[in-house]
Short mmCIF file of C-alpha atoms in Angstrom, two decimals:
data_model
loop_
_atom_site.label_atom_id
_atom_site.label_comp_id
_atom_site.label_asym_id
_atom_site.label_seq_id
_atom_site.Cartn_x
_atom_site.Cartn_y
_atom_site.Cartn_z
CA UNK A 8 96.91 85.86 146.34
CA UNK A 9 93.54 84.46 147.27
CA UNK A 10 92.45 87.75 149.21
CA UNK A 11 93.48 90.13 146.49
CA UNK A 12 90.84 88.50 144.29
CA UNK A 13 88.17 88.07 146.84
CA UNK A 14 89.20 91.70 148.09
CA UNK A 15 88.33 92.88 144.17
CA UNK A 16 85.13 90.36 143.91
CA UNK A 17 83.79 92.12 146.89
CA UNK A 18 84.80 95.46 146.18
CA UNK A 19 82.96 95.14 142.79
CA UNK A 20 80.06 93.48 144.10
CA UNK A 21 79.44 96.45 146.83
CA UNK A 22 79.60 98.75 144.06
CA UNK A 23 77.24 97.31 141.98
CA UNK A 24 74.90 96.75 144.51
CA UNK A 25 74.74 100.51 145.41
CA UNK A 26 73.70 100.82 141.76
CA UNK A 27 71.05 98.00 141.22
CA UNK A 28 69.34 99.54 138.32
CA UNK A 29 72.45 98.69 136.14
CA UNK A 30 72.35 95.03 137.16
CA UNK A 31 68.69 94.99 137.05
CA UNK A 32 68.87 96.94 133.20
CA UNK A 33 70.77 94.07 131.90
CA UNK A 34 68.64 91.38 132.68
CA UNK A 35 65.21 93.33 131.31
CA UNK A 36 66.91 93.90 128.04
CA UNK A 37 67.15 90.14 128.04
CA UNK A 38 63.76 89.60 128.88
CA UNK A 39 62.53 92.09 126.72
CA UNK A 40 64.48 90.50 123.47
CA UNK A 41 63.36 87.23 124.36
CA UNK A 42 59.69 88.40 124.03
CA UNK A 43 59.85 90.55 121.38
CA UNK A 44 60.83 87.66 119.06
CA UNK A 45 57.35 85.57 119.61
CA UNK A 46 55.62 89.22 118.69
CA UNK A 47 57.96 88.76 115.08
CA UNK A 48 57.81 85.95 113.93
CA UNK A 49 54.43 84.50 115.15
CA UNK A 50 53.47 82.71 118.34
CA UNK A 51 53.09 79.13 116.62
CA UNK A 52 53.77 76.73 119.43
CA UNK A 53 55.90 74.84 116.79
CA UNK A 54 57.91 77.78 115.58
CA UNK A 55 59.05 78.88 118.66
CA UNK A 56 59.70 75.89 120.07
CA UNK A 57 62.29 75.32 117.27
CA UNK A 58 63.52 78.89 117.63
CA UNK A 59 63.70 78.93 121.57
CA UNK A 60 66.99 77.79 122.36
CA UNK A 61 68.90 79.91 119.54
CA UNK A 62 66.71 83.02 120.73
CA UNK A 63 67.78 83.04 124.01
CA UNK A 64 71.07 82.30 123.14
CA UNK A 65 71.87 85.11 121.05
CA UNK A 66 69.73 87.29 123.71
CA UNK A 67 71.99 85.81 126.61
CA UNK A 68 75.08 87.17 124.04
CA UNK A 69 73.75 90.79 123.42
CA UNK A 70 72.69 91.22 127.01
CA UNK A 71 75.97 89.85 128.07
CA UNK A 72 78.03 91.86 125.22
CA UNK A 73 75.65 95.26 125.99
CA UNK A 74 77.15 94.80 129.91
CA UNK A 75 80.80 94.66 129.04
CA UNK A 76 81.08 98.45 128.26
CA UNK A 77 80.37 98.61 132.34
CA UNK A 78 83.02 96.45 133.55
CA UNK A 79 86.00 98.53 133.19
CA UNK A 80 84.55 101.86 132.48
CA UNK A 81 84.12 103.57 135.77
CA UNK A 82 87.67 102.42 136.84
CA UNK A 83 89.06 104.05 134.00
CA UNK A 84 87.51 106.96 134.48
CA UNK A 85 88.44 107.49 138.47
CA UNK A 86 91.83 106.44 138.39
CA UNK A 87 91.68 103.40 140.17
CA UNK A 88 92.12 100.91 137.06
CA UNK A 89 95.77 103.05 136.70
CA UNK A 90 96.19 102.43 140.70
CA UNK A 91 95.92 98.44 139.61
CA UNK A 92 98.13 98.46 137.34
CA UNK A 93 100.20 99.34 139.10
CA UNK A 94 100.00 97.28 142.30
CA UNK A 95 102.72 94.56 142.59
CA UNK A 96 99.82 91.69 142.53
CA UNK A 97 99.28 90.55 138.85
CA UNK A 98 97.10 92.08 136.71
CA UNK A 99 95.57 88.85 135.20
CA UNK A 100 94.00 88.07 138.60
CA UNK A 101 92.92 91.16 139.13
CA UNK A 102 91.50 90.87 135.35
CA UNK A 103 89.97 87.81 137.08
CA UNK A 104 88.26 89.20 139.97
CA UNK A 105 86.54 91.80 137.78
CA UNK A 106 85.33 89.35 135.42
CA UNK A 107 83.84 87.29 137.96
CA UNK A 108 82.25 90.01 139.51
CA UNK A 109 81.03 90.93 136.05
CA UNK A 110 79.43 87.29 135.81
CA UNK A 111 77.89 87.37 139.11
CA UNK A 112 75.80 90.05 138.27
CA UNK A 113 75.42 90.04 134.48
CA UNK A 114 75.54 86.22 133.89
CA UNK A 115 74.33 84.33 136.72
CA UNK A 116 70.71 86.48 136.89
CA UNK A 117 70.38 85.34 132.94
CA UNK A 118 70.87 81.66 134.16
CA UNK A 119 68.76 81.89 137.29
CA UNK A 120 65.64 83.70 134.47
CA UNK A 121 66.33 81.32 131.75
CA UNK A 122 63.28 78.49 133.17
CA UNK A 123 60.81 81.22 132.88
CA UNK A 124 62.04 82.31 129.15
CA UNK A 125 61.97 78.61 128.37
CA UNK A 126 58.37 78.39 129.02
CA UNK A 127 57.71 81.74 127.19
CA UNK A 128 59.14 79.14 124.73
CA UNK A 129 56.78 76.38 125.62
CA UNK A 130 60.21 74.33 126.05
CA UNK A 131 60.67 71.36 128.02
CA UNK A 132 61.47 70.57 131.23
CA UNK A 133 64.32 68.67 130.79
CA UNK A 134 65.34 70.97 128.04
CA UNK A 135 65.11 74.03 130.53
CA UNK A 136 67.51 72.44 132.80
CA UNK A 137 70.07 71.60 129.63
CA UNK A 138 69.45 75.13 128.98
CA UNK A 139 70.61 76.41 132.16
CA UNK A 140 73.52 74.30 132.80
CA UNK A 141 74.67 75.17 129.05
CA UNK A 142 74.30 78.84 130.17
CA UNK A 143 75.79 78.52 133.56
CA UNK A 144 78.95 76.97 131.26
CA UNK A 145 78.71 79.57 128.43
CA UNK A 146 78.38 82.76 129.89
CA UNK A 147 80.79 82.88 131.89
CA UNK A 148 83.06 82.55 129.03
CA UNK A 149 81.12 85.34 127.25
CA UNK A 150 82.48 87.25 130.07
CA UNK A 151 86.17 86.20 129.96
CA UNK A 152 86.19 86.71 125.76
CA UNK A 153 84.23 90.47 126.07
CA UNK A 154 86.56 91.09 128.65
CA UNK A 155 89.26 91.49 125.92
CA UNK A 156 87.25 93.58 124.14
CA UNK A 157 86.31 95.87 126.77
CA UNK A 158 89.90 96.63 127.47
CA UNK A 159 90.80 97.24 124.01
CA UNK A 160 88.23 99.51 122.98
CA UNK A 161 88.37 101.37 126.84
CA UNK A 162 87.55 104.82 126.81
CA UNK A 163 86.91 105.04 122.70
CA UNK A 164 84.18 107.20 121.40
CA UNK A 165 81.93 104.82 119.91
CA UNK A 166 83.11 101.68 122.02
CA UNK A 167 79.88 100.29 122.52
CA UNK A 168 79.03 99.23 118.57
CA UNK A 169 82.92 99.07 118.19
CA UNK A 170 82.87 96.15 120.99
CA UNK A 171 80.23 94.22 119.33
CA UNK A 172 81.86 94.15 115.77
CA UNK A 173 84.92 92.72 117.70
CA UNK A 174 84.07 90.48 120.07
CA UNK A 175 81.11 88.95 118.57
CA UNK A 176 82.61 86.82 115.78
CA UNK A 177 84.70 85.08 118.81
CA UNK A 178 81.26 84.29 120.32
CA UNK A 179 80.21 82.22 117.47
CA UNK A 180 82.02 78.72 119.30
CA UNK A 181 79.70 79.28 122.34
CA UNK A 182 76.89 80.23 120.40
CA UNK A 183 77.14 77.18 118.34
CA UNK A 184 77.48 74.45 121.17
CA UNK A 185 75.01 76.54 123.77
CA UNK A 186 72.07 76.25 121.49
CA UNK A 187 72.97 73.33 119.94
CA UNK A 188 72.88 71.27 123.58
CA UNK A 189 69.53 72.42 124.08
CA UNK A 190 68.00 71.63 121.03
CA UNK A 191 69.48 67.85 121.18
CA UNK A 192 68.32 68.11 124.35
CA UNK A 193 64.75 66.91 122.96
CA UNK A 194 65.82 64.23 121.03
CA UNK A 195 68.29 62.02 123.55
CA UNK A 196 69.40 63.57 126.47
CA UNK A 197 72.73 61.83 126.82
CA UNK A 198 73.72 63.50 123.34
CA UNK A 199 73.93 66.73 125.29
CA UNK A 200 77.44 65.35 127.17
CA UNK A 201 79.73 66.28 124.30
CA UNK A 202 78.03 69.91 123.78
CA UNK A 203 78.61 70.22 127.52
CA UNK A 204 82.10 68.77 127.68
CA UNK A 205 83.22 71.29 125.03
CA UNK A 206 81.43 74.51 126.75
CA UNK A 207 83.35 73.47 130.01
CA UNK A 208 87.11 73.08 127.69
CA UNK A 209 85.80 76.18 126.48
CA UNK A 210 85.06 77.68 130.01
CA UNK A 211 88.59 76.40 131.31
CA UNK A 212 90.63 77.81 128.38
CA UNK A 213 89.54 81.07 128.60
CA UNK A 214 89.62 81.15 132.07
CA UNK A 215 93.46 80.58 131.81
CA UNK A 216 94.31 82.84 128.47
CA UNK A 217 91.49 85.37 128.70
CA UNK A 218 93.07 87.42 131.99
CA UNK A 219 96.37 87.39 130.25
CA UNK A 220 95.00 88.99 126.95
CA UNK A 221 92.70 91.40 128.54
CA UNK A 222 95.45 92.42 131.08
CA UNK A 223 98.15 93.05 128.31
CA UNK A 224 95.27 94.83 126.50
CA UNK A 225 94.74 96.86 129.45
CA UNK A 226 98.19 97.94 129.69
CA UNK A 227 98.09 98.82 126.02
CA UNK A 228 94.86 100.83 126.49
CA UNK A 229 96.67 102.80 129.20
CA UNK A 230 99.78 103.33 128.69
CA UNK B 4 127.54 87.36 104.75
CA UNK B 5 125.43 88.11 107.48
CA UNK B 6 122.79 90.31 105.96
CA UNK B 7 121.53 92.88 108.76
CA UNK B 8 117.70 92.46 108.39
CA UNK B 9 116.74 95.58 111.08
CA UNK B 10 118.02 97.41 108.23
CA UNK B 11 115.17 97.17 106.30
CA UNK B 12 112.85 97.35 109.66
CA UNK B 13 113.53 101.31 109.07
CA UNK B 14 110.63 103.07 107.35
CA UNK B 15 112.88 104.96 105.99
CA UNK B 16 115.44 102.56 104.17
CA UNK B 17 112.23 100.40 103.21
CA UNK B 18 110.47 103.02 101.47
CA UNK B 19 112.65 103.40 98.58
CA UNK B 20 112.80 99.54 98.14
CA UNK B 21 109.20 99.31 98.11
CA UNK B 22 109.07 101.52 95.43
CA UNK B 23 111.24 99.75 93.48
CA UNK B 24 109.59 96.39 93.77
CA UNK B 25 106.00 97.65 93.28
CA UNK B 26 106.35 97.79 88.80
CA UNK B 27 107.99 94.09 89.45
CA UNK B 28 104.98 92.79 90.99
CA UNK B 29 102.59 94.84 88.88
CA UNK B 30 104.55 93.36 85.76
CA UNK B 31 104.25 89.86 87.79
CA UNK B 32 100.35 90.39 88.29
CA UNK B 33 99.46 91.20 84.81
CA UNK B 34 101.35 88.77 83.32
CA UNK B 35 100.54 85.52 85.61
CA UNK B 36 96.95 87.02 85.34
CA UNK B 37 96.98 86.71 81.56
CA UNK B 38 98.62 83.28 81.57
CA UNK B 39 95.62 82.10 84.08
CA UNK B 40 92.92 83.51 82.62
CA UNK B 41 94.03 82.36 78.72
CA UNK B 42 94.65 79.09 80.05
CA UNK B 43 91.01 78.69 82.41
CA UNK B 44 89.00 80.11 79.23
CA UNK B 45 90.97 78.37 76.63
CA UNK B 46 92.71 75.01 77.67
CA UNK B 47 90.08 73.68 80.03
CA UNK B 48 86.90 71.56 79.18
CA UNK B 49 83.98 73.59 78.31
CA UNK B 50 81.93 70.66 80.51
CA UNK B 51 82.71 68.92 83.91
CA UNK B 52 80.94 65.46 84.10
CA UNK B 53 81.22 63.27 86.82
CA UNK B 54 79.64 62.92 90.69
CA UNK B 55 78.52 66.84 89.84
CA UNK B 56 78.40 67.98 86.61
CA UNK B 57 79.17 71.68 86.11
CA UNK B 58 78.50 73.21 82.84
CA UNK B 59 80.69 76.98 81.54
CA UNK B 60 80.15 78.22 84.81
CA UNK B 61 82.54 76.11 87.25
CA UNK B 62 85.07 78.31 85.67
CA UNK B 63 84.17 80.65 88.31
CA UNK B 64 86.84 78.51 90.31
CA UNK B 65 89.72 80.27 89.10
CA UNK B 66 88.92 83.62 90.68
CA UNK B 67 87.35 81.89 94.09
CA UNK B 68 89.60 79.40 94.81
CA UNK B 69 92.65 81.49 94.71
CA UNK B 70 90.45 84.23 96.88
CA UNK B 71 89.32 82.59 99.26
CA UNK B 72 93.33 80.89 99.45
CA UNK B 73 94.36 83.97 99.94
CA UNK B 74 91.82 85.60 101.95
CA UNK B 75 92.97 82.97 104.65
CA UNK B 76 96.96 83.12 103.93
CA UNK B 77 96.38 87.09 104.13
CA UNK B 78 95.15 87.13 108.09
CA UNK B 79 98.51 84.70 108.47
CA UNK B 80 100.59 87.33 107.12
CA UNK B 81 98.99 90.21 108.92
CA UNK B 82 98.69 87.97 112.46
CA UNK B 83 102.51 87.13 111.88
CA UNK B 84 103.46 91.32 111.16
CA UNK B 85 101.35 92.49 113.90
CA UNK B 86 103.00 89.42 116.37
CA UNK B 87 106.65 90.99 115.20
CA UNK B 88 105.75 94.12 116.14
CA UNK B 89 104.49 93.38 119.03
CA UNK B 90 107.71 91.51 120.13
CA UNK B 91 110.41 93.49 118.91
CA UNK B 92 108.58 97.06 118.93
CA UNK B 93 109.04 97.64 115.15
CA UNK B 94 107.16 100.28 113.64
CA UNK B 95 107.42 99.12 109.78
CA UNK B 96 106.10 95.59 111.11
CA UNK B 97 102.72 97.61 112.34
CA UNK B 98 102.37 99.28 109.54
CA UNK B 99 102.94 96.16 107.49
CA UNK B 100 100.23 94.03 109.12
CA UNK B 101 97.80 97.48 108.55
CA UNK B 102 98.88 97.72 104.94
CA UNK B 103 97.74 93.94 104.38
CA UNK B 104 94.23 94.16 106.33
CA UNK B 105 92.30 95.72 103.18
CA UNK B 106 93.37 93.69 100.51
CA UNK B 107 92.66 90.11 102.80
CA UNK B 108 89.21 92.06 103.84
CA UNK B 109 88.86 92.42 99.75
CA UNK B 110 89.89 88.96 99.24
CA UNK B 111 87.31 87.41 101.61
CA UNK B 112 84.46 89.23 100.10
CA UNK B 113 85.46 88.45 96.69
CA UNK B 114 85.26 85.01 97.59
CA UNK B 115 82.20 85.21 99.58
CA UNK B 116 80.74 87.37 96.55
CA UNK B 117 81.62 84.74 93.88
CA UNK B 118 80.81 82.07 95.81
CA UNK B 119 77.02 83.05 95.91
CA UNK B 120 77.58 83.62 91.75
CA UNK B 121 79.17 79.81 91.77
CA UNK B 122 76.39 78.44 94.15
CA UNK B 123 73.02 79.67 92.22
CA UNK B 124 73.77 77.48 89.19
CA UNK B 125 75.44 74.96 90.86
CA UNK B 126 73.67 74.54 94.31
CA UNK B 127 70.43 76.73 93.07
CA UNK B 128 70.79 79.01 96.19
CA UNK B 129 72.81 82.35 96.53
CA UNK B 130 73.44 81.77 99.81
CA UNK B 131 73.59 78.27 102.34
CA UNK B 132 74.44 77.85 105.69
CA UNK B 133 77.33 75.71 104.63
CA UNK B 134 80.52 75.84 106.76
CA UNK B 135 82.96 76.84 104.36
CA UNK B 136 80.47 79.78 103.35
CA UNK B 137 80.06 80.94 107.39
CA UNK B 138 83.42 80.45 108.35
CA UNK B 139 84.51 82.65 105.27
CA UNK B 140 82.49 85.22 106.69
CA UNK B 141 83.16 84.70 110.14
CA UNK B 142 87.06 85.87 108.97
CA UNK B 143 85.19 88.71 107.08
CA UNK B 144 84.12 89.92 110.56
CA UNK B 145 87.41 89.52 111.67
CA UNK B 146 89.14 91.51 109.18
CA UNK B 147 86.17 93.88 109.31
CA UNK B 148 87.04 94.31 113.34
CA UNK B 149 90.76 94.66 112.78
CA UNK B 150 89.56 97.50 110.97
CA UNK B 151 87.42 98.86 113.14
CA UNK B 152 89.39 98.79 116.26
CA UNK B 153 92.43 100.53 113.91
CA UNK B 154 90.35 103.41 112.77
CA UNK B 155 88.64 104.18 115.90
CA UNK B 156 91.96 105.11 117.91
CA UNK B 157 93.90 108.02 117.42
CA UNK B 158 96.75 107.35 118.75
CA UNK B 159 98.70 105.52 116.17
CA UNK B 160 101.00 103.42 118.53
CA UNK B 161 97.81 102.51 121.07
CA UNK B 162 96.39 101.68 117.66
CA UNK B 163 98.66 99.35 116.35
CA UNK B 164 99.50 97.09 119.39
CA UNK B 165 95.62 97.08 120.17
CA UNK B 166 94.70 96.13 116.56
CA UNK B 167 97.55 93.69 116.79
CA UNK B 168 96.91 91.89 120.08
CA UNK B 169 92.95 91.76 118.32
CA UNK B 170 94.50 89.87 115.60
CA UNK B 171 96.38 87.48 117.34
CA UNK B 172 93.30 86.57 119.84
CA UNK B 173 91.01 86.41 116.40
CA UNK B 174 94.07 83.54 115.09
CA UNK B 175 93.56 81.92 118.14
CA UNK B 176 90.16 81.49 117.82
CA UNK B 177 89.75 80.90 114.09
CA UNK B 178 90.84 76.91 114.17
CA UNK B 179 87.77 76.94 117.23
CA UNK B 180 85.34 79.23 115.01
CA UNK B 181 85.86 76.88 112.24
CA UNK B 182 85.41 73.50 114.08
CA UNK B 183 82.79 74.93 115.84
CA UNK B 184 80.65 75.74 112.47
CA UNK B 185 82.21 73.03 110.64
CA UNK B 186 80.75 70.70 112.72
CA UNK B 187 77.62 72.20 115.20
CA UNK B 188 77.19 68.83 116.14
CA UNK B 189 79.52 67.02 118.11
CA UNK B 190 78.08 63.58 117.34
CA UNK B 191 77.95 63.84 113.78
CA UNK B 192 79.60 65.82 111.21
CA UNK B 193 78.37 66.37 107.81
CA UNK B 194 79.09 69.48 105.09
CA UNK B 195 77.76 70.34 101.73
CA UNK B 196 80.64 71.62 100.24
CA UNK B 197 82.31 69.20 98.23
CA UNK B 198 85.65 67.35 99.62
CA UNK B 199 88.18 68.66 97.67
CA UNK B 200 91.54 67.49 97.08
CA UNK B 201 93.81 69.11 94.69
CA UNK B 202 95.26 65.52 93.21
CA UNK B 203 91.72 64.74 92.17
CA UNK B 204 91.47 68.39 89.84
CA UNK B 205 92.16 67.82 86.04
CA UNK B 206 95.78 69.16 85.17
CA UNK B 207 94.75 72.23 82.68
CA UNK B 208 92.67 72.76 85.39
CA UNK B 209 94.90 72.64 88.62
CA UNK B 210 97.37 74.89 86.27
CA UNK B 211 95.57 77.17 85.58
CA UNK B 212 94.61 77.65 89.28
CA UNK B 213 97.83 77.90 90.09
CA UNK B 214 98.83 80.50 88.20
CA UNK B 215 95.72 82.97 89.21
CA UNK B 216 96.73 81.96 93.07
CA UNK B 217 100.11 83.57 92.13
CA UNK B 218 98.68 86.31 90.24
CA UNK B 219 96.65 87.42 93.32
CA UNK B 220 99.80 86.72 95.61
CA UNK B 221 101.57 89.21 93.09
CA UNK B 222 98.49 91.86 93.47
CA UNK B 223 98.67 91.23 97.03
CA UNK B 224 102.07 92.42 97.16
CA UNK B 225 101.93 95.04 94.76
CA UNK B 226 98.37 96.62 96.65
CA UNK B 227 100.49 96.36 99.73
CA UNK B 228 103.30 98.12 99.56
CA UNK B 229 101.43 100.69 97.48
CA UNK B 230 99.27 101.07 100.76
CA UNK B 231 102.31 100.94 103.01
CA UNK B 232 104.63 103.40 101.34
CA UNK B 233 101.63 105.84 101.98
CA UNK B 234 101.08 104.68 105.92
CA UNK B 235 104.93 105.58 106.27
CA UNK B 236 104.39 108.64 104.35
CA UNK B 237 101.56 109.94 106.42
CA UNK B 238 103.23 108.49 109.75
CA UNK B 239 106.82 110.06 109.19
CA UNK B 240 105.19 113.34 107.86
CA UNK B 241 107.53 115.43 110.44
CA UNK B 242 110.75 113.49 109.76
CA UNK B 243 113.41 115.32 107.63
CA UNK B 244 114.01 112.36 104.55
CA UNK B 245 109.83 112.61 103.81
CA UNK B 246 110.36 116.36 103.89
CA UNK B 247 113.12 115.70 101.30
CA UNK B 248 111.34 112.61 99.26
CA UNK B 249 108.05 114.91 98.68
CA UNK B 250 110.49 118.62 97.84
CA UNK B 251 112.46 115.95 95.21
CA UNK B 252 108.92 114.81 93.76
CA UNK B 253 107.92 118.22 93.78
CA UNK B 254 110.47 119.56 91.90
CA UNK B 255 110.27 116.21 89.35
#
């Protein structure tokens, strides 16, 4: 069971990297968000400083959210995500494999980034390293939530701005606690543990129920 | 007796009895709507002292409470339809849980919308980033998606079970979504909305509550089955008996 979902992490992985510019496209619109908020609202050490954390944040979610449309799109449209379905190996960890794949090249890259945002940000040090665990917890759940998402709304015109209305409301939990870790992050830095505690429930749940809902959507979205 | 319930899981032997109960909870509407509404402008205190004194205007209560009730008991209802039909394949169940999604949308902004009405004089802001007020529109977006995801397929059965399986991961997530705004941080929990507790509320008050809660229950139910007797209409076009129905109402 192990090598089916190592056989799918790696398959994924080679494709992507035979495409870069799609990896690379995610994590510039990230960037690019991130900087375009100091030009808005004023580059007032202060200001940003309080706005930082939630800024990246909700960039980390629209980069992350902008990705999903990729993750089961070209399967759909060769065939192969039919040929899964109907292997004899279940769907959920196939779901699984995808979605880590997804992470590795969508999510992780935002972590690795997010210490040179955080100074864009003038934050601190230890509040760029909260920052990146709370990320390295968080997005990976973004992934397993969109992944939901991206199944239900496969192959719809419109599916992009469709995915966001859907998915982003269930965000709102990792949102919440990823942003909010950072910014106690300042004050004491053992108040971070419960924000932390919760991302990683969060992170475990979904890891469990998330395959199983975006596999039966799957098999709705196909039949 | 044991009363065969798949019976009525037919579109078509549930169309006709939908009709018939739609002028029962019209009648039901108006009436419990005329009862609330004399009773709120009438019976009640024209003044609210105490911890936060509310002048004419906290009568605003009898339309939001009840919506934003039922805004929440509305998702239940169409989470709970859209579960059936995903477990025992039944079309009416679908088109139930569809049927419901506008009026609990309609609910929530009504709510939302005379909330902001409520919390200018009260609170002196339209709008705060109070839980109750974000998680209300949290389930706005939710309804909103349900939609969304409905209108955007064709296929009416890839539709439904899409839609539904939406719903059910959006109940799963509400108690979380709530928490999470409800209390953003884990150490410490405060809100600004006040505690409320329904054995505190003066009686004329409570009553008159009440009765617009079950007024809007009645709409709900009326608005409903209004929308669903046209969702089996346009669904069954083809079939024979809405060939029939529409040559009968043609002729009448």
């Amino acid at each position: 069971m192990f090598r089916v979902f190592w056989t799918v992490l790696k398959r994924d992985l080679t494709l992507a990297m035979r495409r870069r510019t799609d990896v690379l496209t995610t994590l510039f619109f990230f960037m690019i968000v991130v900087s375009l908020f100091p030009l808005g609202v004023g580059t007032e050490r202060k200001v940003l400083m309080t706005l930082g954390p939630g800024v990246v944040w909700v960039a980390a979610l629209l980069a992350s959210m902008l990705a999903l449309e990729r993750l089961f799109a070209a399967d759909y449209e060769d065939g192969t995500l039919e040929q899964m379905l109907l292997t004899a190996q279940p769907l959920s960890l196939l779901v699984l494999a995808k979605v880590a794949a997804h992470w590795l090249l969508t999510g992780l890259p935002l972590v690795l980034i997010a210490p040179l945002v955080g100074m864009q940000y003038h934050l601190s040090d230890t509040a760029i390293g909260i920052m990146m665990l709370s990320l390295l917890l968080g997005t990976p759940v973004l992934s397993l939530i969109g992944a939901i998402g991206a199944a239900l709304t496969l192959g719809l015109r419109g599916g992009g701005i469709l995915l966001s209305l859907l998915i982003l409301p269930l965000y709102i939990p990792v949102l919440v606690y990823g942003s909010g870790a950072v910014q106690v992050s300042d004050i004491a830095i053992t108040d971070t543990q419960p924000y932390l505690t919760l991302l990683g429930a969060f992170l475990m749940m979904a890891a469990i129920f998330a395959p199983v809902a975006a596999s039966a959507a799957l098999r709705i979205s196909l039949e | 007796m044991a009363l065969n319930w798949f019976k009525f899981a037919s579109p078509a032997s549930f169309y006709p009895i939908a009709g018939r109960l739609i002028p029962i909870f019209w009648v039901l509407t108006v009436a419990l709507l005329a009862v609330g509404l004399y009773w709120g402008f009438f019976e009640t205190a024209d003044q609210l002292g105490g911890g936060n004194p509310q002048k004419e205007y906290y009568r605003i209560i009898f339309i939001h409470v009840p919506a934003a009730w039922m805004s929440m008991w509305l998702y239940v209802v169409l989470v709970g339809w859209a579960a059936i039909g995903l477990v025992f394949n039944t079309r009416l169940s679908f088109m139930m849980a569809n049927a419901v999604a506008p009026t609990g949308a309609i609910f929530t902004f009504l709510a939302l919308w005379t909330g902001a009405f409520w919390g200018r004089p009260s609170w002196g802001t339209y709008w705060d980033w109070d839980p109750r007020l974000t998680s209300e529109l949290a389930l706005f977006f939710l309804y909103i998606g349900y939609i969304a995801l409905h209108s955007a397929i064709d296929d009416t059965r890839r539709a439904d079970r899409a839609a539904a399986l939406l719903a059910i991961v959006g109940l799963i997530m509400v108690p979380l979504i709530f928490w999470s705004i409800n209390c953003p941080d884990p150490n410490q929990c405060a809100a600004l909305h006040q505690r409320s507790n329904l054995m505190h509320i003066e009686g004329n008050i409570l009553f008159s509550m009440l009765i617009m809660t079950l007024a809007f229950w009645m709409y709900s139910f009326a608005t409903s089955f209004m929308r669903l007797r046209s969702i089996i209409l346009t669904r069954e076009a083809d079939s024979s008996w809405v060939q029939d129905i529409l040559t009968q109402e043609d002729r009448a």
